[in-house]
Amino acid sequence: MPNATETGREPAIAVRGLCKRFAKQSVLEDVTLDIQPGEVVAVIGPSGAGKSTLLRCVNYLQPFESGRIDVLGHRLTGTREAEYRRPPHATLVEIRTHIGMVFQTFNLFPHLTVLQNITLAPTEVLHRPRAEAEATAMELLGRVGLRDKASAYPRRLSGGQQQRVAICRALAMQPQVMLFDEPTSMLDPELVGDVLAVIRELAEEGMTMLLATHEMSFARDVADTVVFMAERRIVERGPAREVLTSPREPRTRSFLRRVLLQEGDDAPDAPPAADSEAVRS
Amino acid sequence: MTSAVQVVQLYSGSLARGAVVTVEVTAAATAVALGIGVIGAAARLAPLRPLVALATAYVETVRGTPQILQLFVIYFGLTQFHIILHPMQAAFIWLALYGGAYAVEIFRAGIAGVAGGQREAARALGLSAGSTFRRVVLPQAVAVVLPALTSFLVLQLKASSLIYTIGVPDIMYRMRLGVNTIAQPLVLYGMAAVAYILLNWPLTRLGAMLERRVALYR
């Protein structure tokens, strides 16, 4: 499964034997995964499979019990490992400033305008001059077509607009890796396309990405690699098209059949959708 | 017997001087109380047991005892340890500690009401715990508890009327003095009532104004 040796490059993120539990409930068991620089990895699977938790461990929003994660030159270790020591604040800041995260529920700061949402971390964490941070923010907003919303408060925006602002907020830190935690599952169907288009553009620019998603056609289109998770473990991983169109594991097969039927989408062996509009139609 | 108009004329200067003292003590003590409130609320929600216990003990002690008892302990009680406070000092310390306990509870409710996703988003952006609290959690908490904070300010001003008992020359003290001199309690206490209402009015206006501003994003 690990492909670091195949490519001969240092993975951007290397997850080894990751185990995570909440109280007595196990949520991740022995998860091992490499993400190469520039690679787009989509994690699919039923809710409760541990997709979100995996993402949260990568930027250490969740500490974990065993295993380790090497991320951008830093090592995070499970709390029960012999070599465990609490990651120093500076390390966490460094990891988090280099990893952008986009949440299912957007989590924009409601008391700040769109522009302030985007400039908060660059000014507060990276100590960028305000004017510079604002210029960057406006440029990002331009890229997602929301320049005119700079002075609006988040509650005035649609879900799709909020999520695009949230992506700008993460990108303003100039991250090397982006984590997307089911970025479109809280959106009305007609708003999904705009958000996916922004993510697709990032993928084309070569951004390293790990995304948990329910959008199968999107995963097939944009991801290099698809990881199928079920019941706390990785069941199958491989090139996106392979896993989504001719899965090896029976569990992957039955999951895809169920999801694609629900989505009203084509069967697993149908050709990929041509553009983001077609994804949900 | 002196007429009501004469009483008002005679005592309005004294009332004004009393009002200055009331405002001085209340403003200074309430500013400190709000600071105690923020720090205490953070302590009550901290993942450190001793800190939580300390903050909880403070809040429960203040809430569980009468105000006048607290004031007397500070002013008279401490003299046994040879701590002799000026009445103004004792009044200030009492009102700050008394209000602080209630402010802790107000801010605690507000902070607990801020969605967990907000903290998570801030941390994912690399903000320190301090920055997250200052820039993300606290502003939202304050917005939530604005109505409670407005009543809190009003209650502080009214509670300050107890400090006359240790000889601080506030509104209450001076009007009582007047009552002891000329037998016109209704007029003199009426004047005090009007003074308290007039002092409280801008506080409630300020609260309403802030609530309207906050409504922009809530």
Coordinates of C-alpha atoms in Angstrom, one line a residue:
Chain A
M1 CA 0.0 0.0 0.0
P2 CA 2.7 2.6 0.8
N3 CA 4.0 4.1 -2.4
A4 CA 6.8 6.3 -1.1
T5 CA 9.4 3.8 -2.3
E6 CA 7.8 3.6 -5.8
T7 CA 8.1 7.3 -6.4
G8 CA 11.2 7.8 -4.4
R9 CA 9.9 11.1 -2.9
E10 CA 9.2 12.1 0.7
P11 CA 5.4 11.9 1.2
A12 CA 3.8 15.2 2.3
I13 CA 1.9 13.2 4.9
A14 CA 2.7 9.7 6.1
V15 CA 0.3 8.1 8.5
R16 CA 1.5 4.9 10.2
G17 CA -0.6 2.6 12.3
L18 CA -2.9 5.3 13.5
C19 CA -5.3 4.3 16.3
K20 CA -7.8 6.7 17.9
R21 CA -10.5 6.2 20.4
F22 CA -13.1 8.4 22.1
A23 CA -13.5 7.3 25.6
K24 CA -13.9 3.5 25.1
Q25 CA -15.1 3.8 21.6
S26 CA -12.5 3.0 18.9
V27 CA -12.8 5.3 15.9
L28 CA -9.7 4.6 13.9
E29 CA -7.8 1.3 13.8
D30 CA -4.4 0.9 12.3
V31 CA -4.7 3.4 9.6
T32 CA -1.7 3.7 7.3
L33 CA -1.7 6.1 4.4
D34 CA 0.8 8.2 2.3
I35 CA 0.0 11.4 0.6
Q36 CA 2.6 12.6 -1.9
P37 CA 3.2 16.2 -2.7
G38 CA 0.7 17.3 -5.3
E39 CA -1.4 14.2 -4.8
V40 CA -5.2 14.5 -4.3
V41 CA -6.5 11.8 -2.1
A42 CA -10.3 11.4 -1.6
V43 CA -11.5 9.4 1.4
I44 CA -14.9 7.9 0.9
G45 CA -17.0 5.6 3.0
P46 CA -20.1 5.5 5.2
S47 CA -20.6 8.0 8.0
G48 CA -18.9 6.9 11.2
A49 CA -16.2 5.2 9.2
G50 CA -13.6 7.6 10.7
K51 CA -13.0 9.9 7.7
S52 CA -13.3 13.2 9.6
T53 CA -11.3 11.9 12.6
L54 CA -8.5 10.9 10.2
L55 CA -8.4 14.5 8.8
R56 CA -8.5 15.9 12.4
C57 CA -5.5 13.8 13.5
V58 CA -3.4 15.1 10.6
N59 CA -3.4 18.7 11.9
Y60 CA -3.7 17.4 15.5
L61 CA -7.1 18.9 16.3
Q62 CA -7.4 15.4 17.7
P63 CA -4.6 13.7 19.6
F64 CA -4.4 10.0 19.0
E65 CA -3.3 7.0 21.1
S66 CA -1.0 5.1 18.9
G67 CA 0.8 5.2 15.6
R68 CA 2.4 8.3 14.2
I69 CA 1.9 10.9 11.5
D70 CA 4.9 12.5 9.7
V71 CA 3.6 15.7 8.3
L72 CA 5.8 18.3 6.5
G73 CA 8.9 17.4 8.4
H74 CA 7.3 17.1 11.8
R75 CA 6.4 13.9 13.6
L76 CA 3.2 13.6 15.7
T77 CA 3.2 10.5 17.9
G78 CA 0.4 8.7 19.7
T79 CA 0.0 9.5 23.3
R80 CA 0.5 5.9 24.3
E81 CA 3.7 5.4 22.4
A82 CA 7.0 5.2 24.3
E83 CA 8.5 8.2 22.5
Y84 CA 5.4 10.3 22.9
R85 CA 5.9 13.9 24.1
R86 CA 3.3 16.6 23.8
P87 CA 4.0 18.5 20.5
P88 CA 5.3 22.0 21.4
H89 CA 3.1 24.9 20.6
A90 CA 5.5 26.1 17.9
T91 CA 5.3 22.8 16.1
L92 CA 1.5 22.8 16.1
V93 CA 1.4 26.3 14.8
E94 CA 3.9 25.4 12.1
I95 CA 1.9 22.3 11.1
R96 CA -1.4 24.2 11.2
T97 CA -0.2 27.2 9.3
H98 CA 1.0 24.8 6.5
I99 CA -2.2 22.7 6.5
G100 CA -5.4 24.5 5.6
M101 CA -8.7 22.9 6.7
V102 CA -12.2 23.4 5.4
F103 CA -15.1 22.1 7.6
Q104 CA -18.4 20.6 6.7
T105 CA -20.1 23.3 8.7
F106 CA -17.9 26.1 7.3
N107 CA -17.2 27.5 10.8
L108 CA -16.7 31.1 9.6
F109 CA -16.4 33.6 12.5
P110 CA -19.9 35.2 12.6
H111 CA -18.7 38.3 14.4
L112 CA -16.2 39.2 11.6
T113 CA -16.8 40.3 8.1
V114 CA -15.7 38.1 5.2
L115 CA -12.5 40.1 4.8
Q116 CA -11.8 40.0 8.6
N117 CA -12.4 36.2 8.5
I118 CA -9.7 35.8 5.9
T119 CA -7.2 38.3 7.4
L120 CA -7.4 37.2 11.0
A121 CA -4.9 34.3 10.9
P122 CA -2.4 36.0 8.6
T123 CA -2.2 39.1 10.8
E124 CA -2.5 37.3 14.2
V125 CA -0.4 34.2 13.5
L126 CA 2.0 35.2 10.7
H127 CA 2.1 38.9 11.7
R128 CA 1.6 40.1 8.1
P129 CA 0.9 43.8 7.7
R130 CA -2.9 44.4 7.5
A131 CA -2.7 46.0 4.1
E132 CA -0.8 43.0 2.7
A133 CA -3.2 40.5 4.3
E134 CA -6.2 42.4 2.9
A135 CA -4.7 42.6 -0.6
T136 CA -4.2 38.8 -0.5
A137 CA -7.7 38.3 0.8
M138 CA -9.2 40.4 -2.0
E139 CA -7.3 38.5 -4.6
L140 CA -8.5 35.2 -3.2
L141 CA -12.1 36.5 -3.0
G142 CA -11.7 37.5 -6.7
R143 CA -10.7 33.9 -7.6
V144 CA -13.8 32.5 -6.0
G145 CA -16.0 35.3 -7.4
L146 CA -16.9 36.9 -4.1
R147 CA -15.0 40.2 -4.2
D148 CA -18.2 42.1 -3.7
K149 CA -18.9 40.3 -0.4
A150 CA -15.7 41.4 1.4
S151 CA -17.5 43.6 3.9
A152 CA -20.6 41.3 4.4
Y153 CA -21.1 39.3 7.6
P154 CA -21.2 35.5 7.0
R155 CA -24.8 35.2 7.9
R156 CA -25.7 37.2 4.8
L157 CA -24.1 34.6 2.6
S158 CA -25.5 31.4 1.2
G159 CA -23.9 28.2 2.3
G160 CA -22.0 27.8 -0.9
Q161 CA -20.7 31.4 -0.6
Q162 CA -19.7 30.7 3.0
Q163 CA -17.8 27.6 2.1
R164 CA -15.9 29.4 -0.7
V165 CA -15.0 32.1 1.9
A166 CA -13.9 29.4 4.2
I167 CA -11.6 28.0 1.5
C168 CA -10.2 31.5 1.0
R169 CA -9.6 31.8 4.7
A170 CA -7.6 28.6 4.6
L171 CA -5.7 29.6 1.5
A172 CA -4.7 32.9 2.9
M173 CA -2.2 31.1 5.1
Q174 CA -0.5 29.8 1.9
P175 CA -0.8 26.2 3.0
Q176 CA 1.1 23.3 1.4
V177 CA -1.7 20.9 2.1
M178 CA -5.4 21.3 2.2
L179 CA -7.8 19.1 4.2
F180 CA -11.5 19.1 3.2
D181 CA -13.9 17.6 5.6
E182 CA -17.0 16.8 3.5
P183 CA -17.0 20.4 2.2
T184 CA -20.3 20.1 0.3
S185 CA -22.5 17.8 2.4
M186 CA -24.2 20.7 4.2
L187 CA -25.0 22.5 1.0
D188 CA -28.2 22.7 -1.1
P189 CA -27.6 20.6 -4.3
E190 CA -27.6 23.7 -6.5
L191 CA -24.8 25.3 -4.5
V192 CA -22.5 22.3 -4.6
G193 CA -21.1 22.9 -8.1
D194 CA -19.5 26.3 -7.3
V195 CA -17.6 24.9 -4.3
L196 CA -16.5 21.8 -6.2
A197 CA -15.3 24.1 -9.0
V198 CA -13.0 25.9 -6.6
I199 CA -11.6 22.7 -5.2
R200 CA -11.1 21.3 -8.7
E201 CA -9.1 24.4 -9.6
L202 CA -6.9 23.9 -6.6
A203 CA -6.3 20.3 -7.6
E204 CA -5.3 21.4 -11.1
E205 CA -2.8 23.9 -9.6
G206 CA -1.1 21.0 -7.9
M207 CA -2.2 21.5 -4.3
T208 CA -1.8 18.5 -2.1
M209 CA -5.2 17.6 -0.8
L210 CA -6.9 15.1 1.5
L211 CA -10.6 15.3 1.2
A212 CA -13.4 13.3 2.8
T213 CA -16.3 13.4 0.4
H214 CA -19.6 11.9 -0.5
E215 CA -19.4 13.2 -4.1
M216 CA -18.4 10.1 -6.0
S217 CA -18.2 11.6 -9.4
F218 CA -16.2 14.5 -8.1
A219 CA -13.8 12.1 -6.4
R220 CA -13.4 10.1 -9.6
D221 CA -12.8 13.3 -11.6
V222 CA -10.4 15.1 -9.3
A223 CA -8.7 12.7 -7.0
D224 CA -5.6 10.8 -8.0
T225 CA -6.2 8.2 -5.3
V226 CA -9.3 7.0 -3.6
V227 CA -9.3 5.5 -0.1
F228 CA -12.4 3.6 1.0
M229 CA -12.9 3.5 4.7
A230 CA -15.4 1.4 6.6
E231 CA -15.8 0.6 10.3
R232 CA -12.7 2.5 11.4
R233 CA -10.3 1.0 8.9
I234 CA -9.0 1.5 5.4
V235 CA -10.6 -1.2 3.3
E236 CA -9.2 -0.4 -0.1
R237 CA -7.0 2.2 -1.7
G238 CA -5.9 2.7 -5.2
P239 CA -6.1 5.0 -8.3
A240 CA -9.4 6.9 -8.2
R241 CA -10.9 5.4 -11.3
E242 CA -9.9 1.9 -10.4
V243 CA -11.4 2.0 -7.0
L244 CA -14.6 3.7 -8.1
T245 CA -15.3 1.8 -11.2
S246 CA -13.9 -1.7 -10.6
P247 CA -13.4 -2.0 -6.8
R248 CA -11.6 -5.2 -5.6
E249 CA -13.2 -5.4 -2.2
P250 CA -16.9 -6.6 -1.9
R251 CA -17.5 -4.0 0.8
T252 CA -16.4 -1.2 -1.5
R253 CA -18.6 -2.6 -4.2
S254 CA -21.7 -2.7 -2.1
F255 CA -21.0 0.8 -0.7
L256 CA -20.6 2.3 -4.1
R257 CA -23.7 0.6 -5.4
R258 CA -25.8 2.0 -2.6
V259 CA -24.4 5.5 -2.8
L260 CA -24.6 5.8 -6.5
L261 CA -28.2 4.6 -6.5
Q262 CA -29.0 7.2 -3.9
E263 CA -27.2 9.9 -5.8
G264 CA -29.2 9.0 -8.9
D265 CA -25.9 8.8 -10.6
D266 CA -24.5 6.4 -13.2
A267 CA -23.4 3.0 -12.4
P268 CA -19.7 2.5 -11.3
D269 CA -18.6 1.7 -14.8
A270 CA -20.0 4.8 -16.5
P271 CA -17.7 7.4 -18.0
P272 CA -16.7 10.3 -15.7
A273 CA -18.7 13.5 -15.6
A274 CA -17.5 16.2 -18.0
D275 CA -17.8 19.2 -15.7
S276 CA -18.9 20.2 -12.2
E277 CA -22.5 21.0 -13.3
A278 CA -22.9 17.4 -14.5
V279 CA -21.7 16.1 -11.2
R280 CA -25.0 16.4 -9.4
S281 CA -27.4 16.6 -12.3
Chain B
M1 CA -41.7 73.1 57.9
T2 CA -39.6 73.4 54.8
S3 CA -41.4 73.0 51.4
A4 CA -40.6 70.3 49.0
V5 CA -39.1 72.8 46.5
Q6 CA -36.9 74.2 49.2
V7 CA -35.7 70.7 50.1
V8 CA -34.8 70.0 46.6
Q9 CA -32.9 73.3 46.3
L10 CA -31.2 72.8 49.6
Y11 CA -30.0 69.2 48.9
S12 CA -29.5 69.1 45.1
G13 CA -25.8 70.1 45.5
S14 CA -25.3 67.4 48.1
L15 CA -27.1 64.9 45.8
A16 CA -24.8 65.8 42.9
R17 CA -21.7 65.3 45.1
G18 CA -23.1 61.9 46.3
A19 CA -23.8 60.9 42.7
V20 CA -20.2 61.6 41.8
V21 CA -19.0 59.3 44.5
T22 CA -21.6 56.6 43.5
V23 CA -20.4 56.8 39.9
E24 CA -16.7 56.7 40.8
V25 CA -17.0 53.7 43.1
T26 CA -19.4 51.8 40.7
A27 CA -17.4 52.5 37.6
A28 CA -14.0 51.5 39.0
A29 CA -15.3 48.4 40.8
T30 CA -17.4 47.3 37.8
A31 CA -14.5 47.6 35.4
V32 CA -12.5 45.4 37.7
A33 CA -15.5 43.1 38.1
L34 CA -15.8 42.6 34.4
G35 CA -12.1 41.7 34.3
I36 CA -12.6 39.2 37.1
G37 CA -15.6 37.9 35.2
V38 CA -13.6 37.1 32.0
I39 CA -10.6 35.6 33.8
G40 CA -12.8 33.7 36.3
A41 CA -15.0 32.3 33.5
A42 CA -11.9 31.1 31.6
A43 CA -10.7 29.5 34.8
R44 CA -14.1 27.8 35.4
L45 CA -13.9 26.3 31.9
A46 CA -10.2 25.5 32.1
P47 CA -9.1 21.9 31.9
L48 CA -7.3 22.4 35.2
R49 CA -9.0 21.1 38.3
P50 CA -7.5 23.4 40.9
L51 CA -8.3 26.4 38.8
V52 CA -11.9 25.3 38.4
A53 CA -12.2 24.6 42.1
L54 CA -10.8 28.0 43.0
A55 CA -13.1 29.9 40.7
T56 CA -16.1 27.8 41.8
A57 CA -15.4 28.4 45.5
Y58 CA -15.1 32.1 44.9
V59 CA -18.4 32.3 43.0
E60 CA -20.3 30.2 45.5
T61 CA -19.0 32.1 48.5
V62 CA -20.1 35.4 47.1
R63 CA -23.5 34.1 45.9
G64 CA -24.1 32.3 49.1
T65 CA -23.6 35.3 51.5
P66 CA -25.5 38.6 52.0
Q67 CA -23.9 41.6 50.4
I68 CA -23.8 43.6 53.6
L69 CA -22.1 40.8 55.4
Q70 CA -19.4 40.7 52.7
L71 CA -19.0 44.5 53.0
F72 CA -18.6 44.4 56.8
V73 CA -16.1 41.5 56.6
I74 CA -14.0 43.5 54.3
Y75 CA -14.3 46.8 56.2
F76 CA -14.5 45.7 59.8
G77 CA -13.4 42.1 59.7
L78 CA -10.0 42.8 58.2
T79 CA -9.1 45.3 61.0
Q80 CA -8.4 42.2 63.1
F81 CA -5.5 41.5 60.8
H82 CA -4.5 45.2 61.2
I83 CA -5.7 45.9 57.7
I84 CA -7.3 49.3 58.1
L85 CA -9.1 50.3 54.9
H86 CA -10.5 53.7 53.9
P87 CA -14.2 53.3 53.4
M88 CA -13.8 54.1 49.8
Q89 CA -11.2 51.4 49.4
A90 CA -13.3 48.9 51.2
A91 CA -16.4 49.8 49.1
F92 CA -14.4 49.5 45.9
I93 CA -12.9 46.1 46.9
W94 CA -16.3 44.8 47.9
L95 CA -18.2 45.9 44.9
A96 CA -15.5 44.6 42.6
L97 CA -15.4 41.1 44.2
Y98 CA -19.2 41.0 44.6
G99 CA -19.8 41.9 41.0
G100 CA -16.9 39.8 39.8
A101 CA -18.6 36.6 41.0
Y102 CA -21.8 37.4 39.0
A103 CA -19.8 38.4 36.0
V104 CA -18.0 35.1 36.1
E105 CA -21.3 33.3 35.8
I106 CA -22.5 35.6 33.0
F107 CA -19.3 35.1 30.9
R108 CA -19.2 31.4 31.6
A109 CA -22.6 31.0 30.1
G110 CA -21.6 33.1 27.1
I111 CA -18.4 31.2 26.5
A112 CA -20.0 27.9 26.9
G113 CA -22.6 29.0 24.3
V114 CA -19.9 29.6 21.6
A115 CA -20.0 26.6 19.1
G116 CA -17.1 24.2 19.4
G117 CA -16.5 24.5 15.6
Q118 CA -15.4 28.1 16.2
R119 CA -12.6 27.1 18.5
E120 CA -11.7 24.3 16.1
A121 CA -11.6 26.6 13.1
A122 CA -9.4 29.0 15.0
R123 CA -7.0 26.3 16.1
A124 CA -6.8 24.8 12.6
L125 CA -5.6 28.3 11.4
G126 CA -2.8 28.2 13.9
L127 CA -4.2 30.6 16.4
S128 CA -2.9 30.1 19.9
A129 CA -5.3 29.3 22.8
G130 CA -5.0 33.0 23.9
S131 CA -5.6 34.4 20.5
T132 CA -8.5 32.0 20.0
F133 CA -10.1 33.2 23.2
R134 CA -9.5 36.9 22.6
R135 CA -10.3 37.2 18.9
V136 CA -12.9 34.4 18.4
V137 CA -14.5 33.1 21.6
L138 CA -14.8 36.2 23.8
P139 CA -16.3 38.6 21.2
Q140 CA -19.0 36.1 20.4
A141 CA -19.6 35.3 24.1
V142 CA -20.0 39.0 24.9
A143 CA -22.5 39.3 22.0
V144 CA -24.6 36.5 23.5
V145 CA -24.6 37.9 27.0
L146 CA -25.1 41.6 26.2
P147 CA -28.6 41.7 27.7
A148 CA -27.4 40.1 30.9
L149 CA -24.4 42.5 31.0
T150 CA -26.7 45.5 30.8
S151 CA -28.7 44.2 33.8
F152 CA -25.5 43.5 35.5
L153 CA -24.3 47.1 35.2
V154 CA -27.7 48.3 36.5
L155 CA -27.5 45.9 39.5
Q156 CA -24.0 47.1 40.3
L157 CA -25.1 50.7 40.5
K158 CA -27.9 49.8 42.8
A159 CA -25.9 47.5 44.9
S160 CA -23.4 50.3 45.5
S161 CA -26.1 52.0 47.7
L162 CA -25.1 49.7 50.5
I163 CA -21.7 51.4 50.9
Y164 CA -23.3 54.2 52.9
T165 CA -23.3 51.8 55.8
I166 CA -19.5 52.1 56.2
G167 CA -19.6 55.8 55.7
V168 CA -18.9 56.3 52.0
P169 CA -20.6 59.7 51.2
D170 CA -22.6 58.4 48.2
I171 CA -26.2 59.3 47.1
M172 CA -27.8 57.2 49.8
Y173 CA -25.5 58.4 52.6
R174 CA -26.1 62.1 51.8
M175 CA -29.9 61.8 51.5
R176 CA -30.1 59.8 54.8
L177 CA -28.0 62.6 56.4
G178 CA -30.6 65.0 55.1
V179 CA -33.5 62.9 56.5
N180 CA -31.8 63.0 59.9
T181 CA -31.5 66.8 59.7
I182 CA -34.9 67.7 58.3
A183 CA -38.0 65.5 58.5
Q184 CA -38.6 65.1 54.7
P185 CA -37.9 61.5 54.0
L186 CA -40.2 61.2 51.0
V187 CA -38.7 64.1 49.1
L188 CA -35.1 63.3 49.9
Y189 CA -35.4 59.5 49.1
G190 CA -37.4 60.5 46.1
M191 CA -34.5 62.7 45.0
A192 CA -32.2 59.7 45.5
A193 CA -34.5 57.5 43.4
V194 CA -34.6 60.0 40.5
A195 CA -30.8 60.2 40.7
Y196 CA -30.4 56.4 40.4
I197 CA -32.9 56.2 37.5
L198 CA -31.1 59.0 35.7
L199 CA -27.7 57.3 36.2
N200 CA -29.1 53.9 35.0
W201 CA -30.7 55.3 31.9
P202 CA -27.6 55.7 29.8
L203 CA -26.5 52.2 30.8
T204 CA -29.7 50.6 29.4
R205 CA -29.5 52.8 26.3
L206 CA -25.9 51.8 25.8
G207 CA -26.9 48.1 26.1
A208 CA -29.7 48.5 23.6
M209 CA -27.4 50.2 21.2
L210 CA -24.8 47.5 21.4
E211 CA -27.5 44.8 21.0
R212 CA -28.5 46.5 17.7
R213 CA -24.9 46.5 16.5
V214 CA -24.5 42.9 17.3
A215 CA -27.8 42.0 15.6
L216 CA -26.0 42.8 12.3
Y217 CA -24.2 39.5 12.4
R218 CA -26.2 37.4 14.8

